[in-house]
Coordinates of C-alpha atoms in Angstrom, one line a residue:
M118 CA 51.4 49.9 -7.7
K119 CA 50.3 48.1 -10.9
S120 CA 49.1 44.5 -10.6
D121 CA 50.8 41.8 -12.5
P122 CA 48.6 40.8 -15.5
A123 CA 49.6 37.2 -15.2
T124 CA 48.7 37.2 -11.6
S125 CA 45.3 38.8 -12.0
A126 CA 44.3 36.4 -14.8
A127 CA 45.3 33.3 -12.8
P128 CA 41.9 32.9 -11.0
L129 CA 40.0 33.0 -14.3
R130 CA 42.3 30.4 -15.8
A131 CA 41.9 28.2 -12.7
V132 CA 38.1 27.9 -13.3
G133 CA 38.3 27.1 -17.0
G134 CA 40.5 29.6 -18.8
A135 CA 40.7 33.3 -19.2
L136 CA 37.4 35.0 -19.9
R137 CA 37.5 36.8 -23.3
S138 CA 35.7 40.1 -23.6
S139 CA 34.0 39.0 -26.8
E140 CA 32.4 35.9 -25.1
P141 CA 28.9 36.6 -23.7
V142 CA 28.2 35.6 -20.2
R143 CA 25.7 32.7 -20.1
A144 CA 23.1 33.1 -17.4
A145 CA 21.2 30.2 -16.1
P146 CA 17.6 30.1 -17.3
A147 CA 15.2 31.5 -14.8
P148 CA 12.8 29.0 -13.4
S149 CA 9.2 29.1 -14.7
A150 CA 6.4 30.5 -12.6
A151 CA 5.1 26.9 -12.2
A152 CA 8.4 25.7 -10.9
L153 CA 8.5 28.5 -8.3
L154 CA 5.0 27.7 -7.2
L155 CA 6.0 24.0 -7.0
E156 CA 8.9 24.9 -4.7
E157 CA 6.5 27.0 -2.6
A158 CA 4.0 24.1 -2.4
A159 CA 6.7 21.7 -1.3
D160 CA 7.8 24.2 1.4
L161 CA 4.2 24.5 2.7
L162 CA 3.8 20.7 2.7
V163 CA 7.1 19.7 4.3
V164 CA 8.2 22.6 6.5
H165 CA 5.0 24.4 7.5
L166 CA 2.7 21.3 7.3
D167 CA 0.0 23.6 5.8
F168 CA -1.5 21.0 3.6
G169 CA -4.5 23.1 2.4
A170 CA -2.2 25.9 1.3
A171 CA 0.1 23.4 -0.4
L172 CA -2.8 21.9 -2.4
R173 CA -4.1 25.4 -3.4
T174 CA -0.6 26.4 -4.5
C175 CA -0.4 23.3 -6.7
E176 CA -3.7 24.2 -8.3
R177 CA -2.5 27.7 -9.0
A178 CA 0.6 26.3 -10.7
W179 CA -1.6 24.0 -12.8
Q180 CA -3.7 27.0 -13.9
G181 CA -0.5 28.6 -15.3
L182 CA 0.6 25.4 -16.9
A183 CA -2.7 25.2 -18.8
E184 CA -1.4 28.0 -21.1
E185 CA 1.8 26.2 -22.0
P186 CA 2.3 23.6 -24.7
A187 CA 1.2 20.1 -23.9
G188 CA 4.7 18.7 -23.8
A189 CA 6.2 21.4 -21.6
S190 CA 7.2 21.1 -18.0
L191 CA 6.5 17.4 -17.8
E192 CA 8.6 17.0 -14.7
V193 CA 7.0 20.0 -13.0
K194 CA 3.5 18.6 -13.7
C195 CA 4.4 15.2 -12.3
S196 CA 5.9 16.7 -9.2
L197 CA 2.9 18.9 -8.6
C198 CA 0.7 15.8 -8.6
I199 CA 3.0 14.1 -6.1
V200 CA 2.8 17.1 -3.7
G201 CA -0.9 17.3 -4.2
I202 CA -1.4 13.6 -3.5
Q203 CA 0.6 13.9 -0.3
A204 CA -1.4 17.0 0.8
L205 CA -4.8 15.3 0.2
A206 CA -3.7 12.2 2.1
E207 CA -2.6 14.3 5.0
M208 CA -6.0 16.0 5.2
D209 CA -7.7 12.5 5.1
R210 CA -9.0 13.4 1.7
W211 CA -7.3 10.5 0.0
R212 CA -10.5 9.3 -1.7
E213 CA -10.3 12.5 -3.9
V214 CA -6.8 11.7 -5.2
L215 CA -7.7 10.0 -8.4
S216 CA -10.3 12.5 -9.4
W217 CA -7.9 15.3 -8.5
V218 CA -5.1 14.1 -10.8
L219 CA -7.5 13.2 -13.6
Q220 CA -8.8 16.8 -13.8
Y221 CA -5.4 17.7 -15.1
Y222 CA -4.6 14.7 -17.3
Q223 CA -8.3 14.1 -18.5
A224 CA -7.8 10.3 -19.1
P225 CA -6.1 7.7 -16.9
E226 CA -4.0 6.4 -19.7
K227 CA -2.3 9.8 -19.9
L228 CA -1.2 9.7 -16.3
P229 CA 2.6 9.7 -15.7
P230 CA 3.7 6.2 -14.5
K231 CA 4.9 7.5 -11.1
V232 CA 1.6 9.3 -10.4
L233 CA -0.4 6.2 -11.3
E234 CA 1.9 4.1 -9.2
L235 CA 1.3 6.4 -6.2
C236 CA -2.5 6.1 -6.7
V237 CA -2.4 2.3 -6.8
L238 CA -0.2 2.2 -3.7
L239 CA -2.4 4.6 -1.8
Y240 CA -5.8 3.1 -2.7
S241 CA -4.6 -0.5 -2.1
K242 CA -3.1 0.5 1.2
M243 CA -6.4 2.0 2.2
Q244 CA -8.2 -1.2 1.2
E245 CA -10.0 0.3 -1.8
P246 CA -8.2 -1.1 -4.8
G247 CA -11.4 -1.1 -6.7
A248 CA -11.2 2.7 -7.1
V249 CA -8.2 2.4 -9.5
V250 CA -9.0 -0.9 -11.3
D251 CA -10.5 0.8 -14.4
G252 CA -7.9 3.4 -14.6
V253 CA -4.9 1.0 -14.4
R254 CA -6.6 -1.3 -16.9
A255 CA -7.0 1.6 -19.4
W256 CA -3.4 2.6 -18.8
L257 CA -2.0 -0.9 -19.4
Q258 CA -4.1 -1.4 -22.6
D259 CA -2.9 1.9 -24.2
P260 CA -0.4 1.1 -26.9
D261 CA 1.6 4.3 -26.1
N262 CA 2.3 3.0 -22.6
Q263 CA 3.3 -0.5 -23.5
G264 CA 6.8 0.5 -24.6
L265 CA 7.6 2.5 -21.4
P266 CA 10.2 1.1 -19.0
E267 CA 7.8 1.4 -16.1
Y268 CA 5.2 -0.8 -17.9
R269 CA 6.4 -4.0 -16.3
S270 CA 6.4 -2.7 -12.7
L271 CA 2.9 -1.2 -13.1
A272 CA 1.6 -4.5 -14.6
E273 CA 3.0 -6.4 -11.6
L274 CA 1.6 -3.8 -9.2
H275 CA -1.8 -4.1 -10.8
L276 CA -1.7 -7.8 -10.5
Q277 CA -0.6 -7.9 -6.8
R278 CA -2.4 -4.9 -5.3
V279 CA -5.5 -4.7 -7.4
L280 CA -6.6 -7.8 -9.3
L281 CA -5.8 -10.5 -6.8
P282 CA -7.2 -8.6 -3.8
L283 CA -10.4 -8.0 -5.7
G284 CA -10.7 -11.6 -6.8
L285 CA -10.5 -10.7 -10.5
L286 CA -8.7 -13.9 -11.3
S287 CA -9.7 -14.4 -14.9
E288 CA -8.5 -10.9 -15.7
A289 CA -5.3 -11.5 -13.8
E290 CA -4.7 -14.6 -15.8
E291 CA -5.3 -12.8 -19.1
L292 CA -2.9 -10.1 -18.0
V293 CA -0.1 -12.6 -17.1
V294 CA -0.5 -14.8 -20.2
G295 CA -1.2 -12.1 -22.7
S296 CA 1.4 -9.5 -21.7
A297 CA 5.0 -9.6 -22.8
A298 CA 5.9 -7.6 -19.6
F299 CA 6.4 -10.7 -17.5
S300 CA 9.5 -12.9 -17.7
E301 CA 8.9 -16.6 -17.8
K302 CA 9.7 -17.0 -14.1
Q303 CA 7.4 -14.1 -13.2
R304 CA 4.7 -15.6 -15.3
L305 CA 5.0 -19.0 -13.6
D306 CA 5.0 -17.3 -10.1
A307 CA 2.0 -15.2 -11.0
L308 CA 0.0 -18.2 -12.3
Q309 CA 0.8 -20.1 -9.1
A310 CA -0.5 -17.1 -7.0
I311 CA -3.6 -16.9 -9.2
S312 CA -4.2 -20.7 -8.8
A313 CA -3.8 -20.4 -5.0
A314 CA -6.2 -17.5 -4.9
R315 CA -8.7 -19.4 -7.0
Q316 CA -8.6 -22.4 -4.6
Q317 CA -9.1 -20.0 -1.6
Q318 CA -12.0 -18.4 -3.4
T319 CA -13.6 -21.8 -4.1
H320 CA -13.4 -23.0 -0.5
G321 CA -14.6 -19.7 0.8
H322 CA -13.4 -17.7 3.8
S323 CA -14.1 -18.3 7.4
G324 CA -16.0 -15.7 9.4
S325 CA -19.0 -13.6 8.6
E326 CA -19.1 -10.7 6.2
E327 CA -19.7 -8.2 9.0
T328 CA -16.6 -9.4 10.8
R329 CA -14.5 -9.0 7.7
T330 CA -15.9 -5.5 7.1
L331 CA -15.0 -4.4 10.6
N332 CA -11.5 -5.9 10.3
Q333 CA -10.9 -4.1 7.1
E334 CA -12.0 -0.8 8.6
D335 CA -9.8 -1.3 11.6
S336 CA -6.9 -2.3 9.4
S337 CA -7.5 0.7 7.1
S338 CA -7.5 3.2 10.0
H339 CA -4.4 1.6 11.5
K340 CA -2.4 1.7 8.2
F341 CA -3.4 5.3 7.6
L342 CA -2.2 6.4 11.0
S343 CA 1.0 4.4 10.5
L344 CA 1.4 6.1 7.1
L345 CA 1.1 9.6 8.6
T346 CA 3.4 8.8 11.5
L347 CA 6.1 7.4 9.3
L348 CA 5.8 10.3 6.9
R349 CA 6.3 12.9 9.7
Q350 CA 9.3 10.9 11.1
L351 CA 10.9 10.9 7.6
W352 CA 10.2 14.6 7.1
D353 CA 11.8 15.5 10.5
S354 CA 15.0 13.7 9.5
A355 CA 15.1 14.7 5.9
V356 CA 13.8 18.3 5.8
S357 CA 17.2 20.1 6.3
H358 CA 18.9 18.0 3.6
F359 CA 15.9 18.3 1.3
F360 CA 16.0 22.0 1.0
S361 CA 19.8 22.3 0.8
L362 CA 19.6 20.6 -2.6
P363 CA 19.1 22.3 -6.0
L364 CA 15.4 22.3 -7.2
S365 CA 15.8 19.4 -9.6
K366 CA 17.5 17.2 -7.0
S367 CA 15.0 18.2 -4.3
L368 CA 12.1 17.2 -6.6
L369 CA 13.8 13.8 -7.0
A370 CA 14.3 13.5 -3.3
A371 CA 10.6 14.3 -2.8
L372 CA 9.6 11.7 -5.3
L373 CA 11.7 9.0 -3.6
L374 CA 10.5 10.0 -0.2
C375 CA 6.8 9.7 -1.3
L376 CA 7.5 6.3 -2.9
L377 CA 9.3 5.1 0.2
V378 CA 6.4 6.1 2.5
L379 CA 3.7 4.6 0.3
R380 CA 5.7 1.4 -0.2
F381 CA 6.0 0.9 3.6
D382 CA 3.8 -2.1 4.4
P383 CA 4.8 -4.2 7.4
G384 CA 2.2 -6.8 6.4

C-alpha cells in the first residue's frame, strides 16, 4: 500500500516546514580539541575527584590552544583556568594559583576579570591578599580594562579584600577618589571605611604580634577546611544536573559554582 504524500510530509512540516532536497543539512560545528579536554578535566575534577589529572588535562588543553590565534576560544581559556584553580586549591597548592594562570596570560592585566576575581577571593580568604596586590593594581591601571563592565566590581573587591586588610590606606584613598568606577554613595561609604581603618591603625591593635600570627594561621586553616567541605557538599548535590546540561551551559554552571564557593564567608 502506498503512503499518502501529505501524511508522510506532516512530521517535517511540524518541525519547521518540509525539507527541500536542494537544501544542505547543517551540521553543528564539532567542538575543538581544547573544549573536549575541558569537559574531560571538569569530569575528573567534579565526578572522579582526581585533581592532579584534572590539572594535567587543563595543561594539555592549553598546549593545544597555544597554536590557535590569540582571540580564539576565550571562553574555553577562561574555563580552563577556573577548573585549574579549583584543582590546585583542592590539592592545597593554592599558593601556586597566580603563577599558574600567569604562565598562560603572561601579564596580570591580561587576565580575564572572572579569573582575577577568583584569585583575589582565594588569596584573601587564605589571609594572603598581598600576593595579588601588584597584579590587581596593574589590571585596574590598564586602559583596556577600564571600560569593561566588571571593572567596578573588581575595584570594589580590591579595596575591600586587599587594600584595607593590608593597611594600604593612601592607595585605597587614591583609588576611591581618582576612579570613576565608584558612585557617589559608594565613594562616601568607602572613604568612611578608610577613615575608620586609619583611626584603628593609629591607635594600634591589642595583643602581641605572635598571638595575631597564630590566630591568622588558625583562621586560615579553618576557612580552607570550610571551603573544601562546602565545595564537596555543593558538588554532591549539583553533579547530576551539571552533566545533564549542554557544554556551554555546564561551563556557566561551573563558573557560578566556583564563585558561590569562593564567596562563602561566614565572617
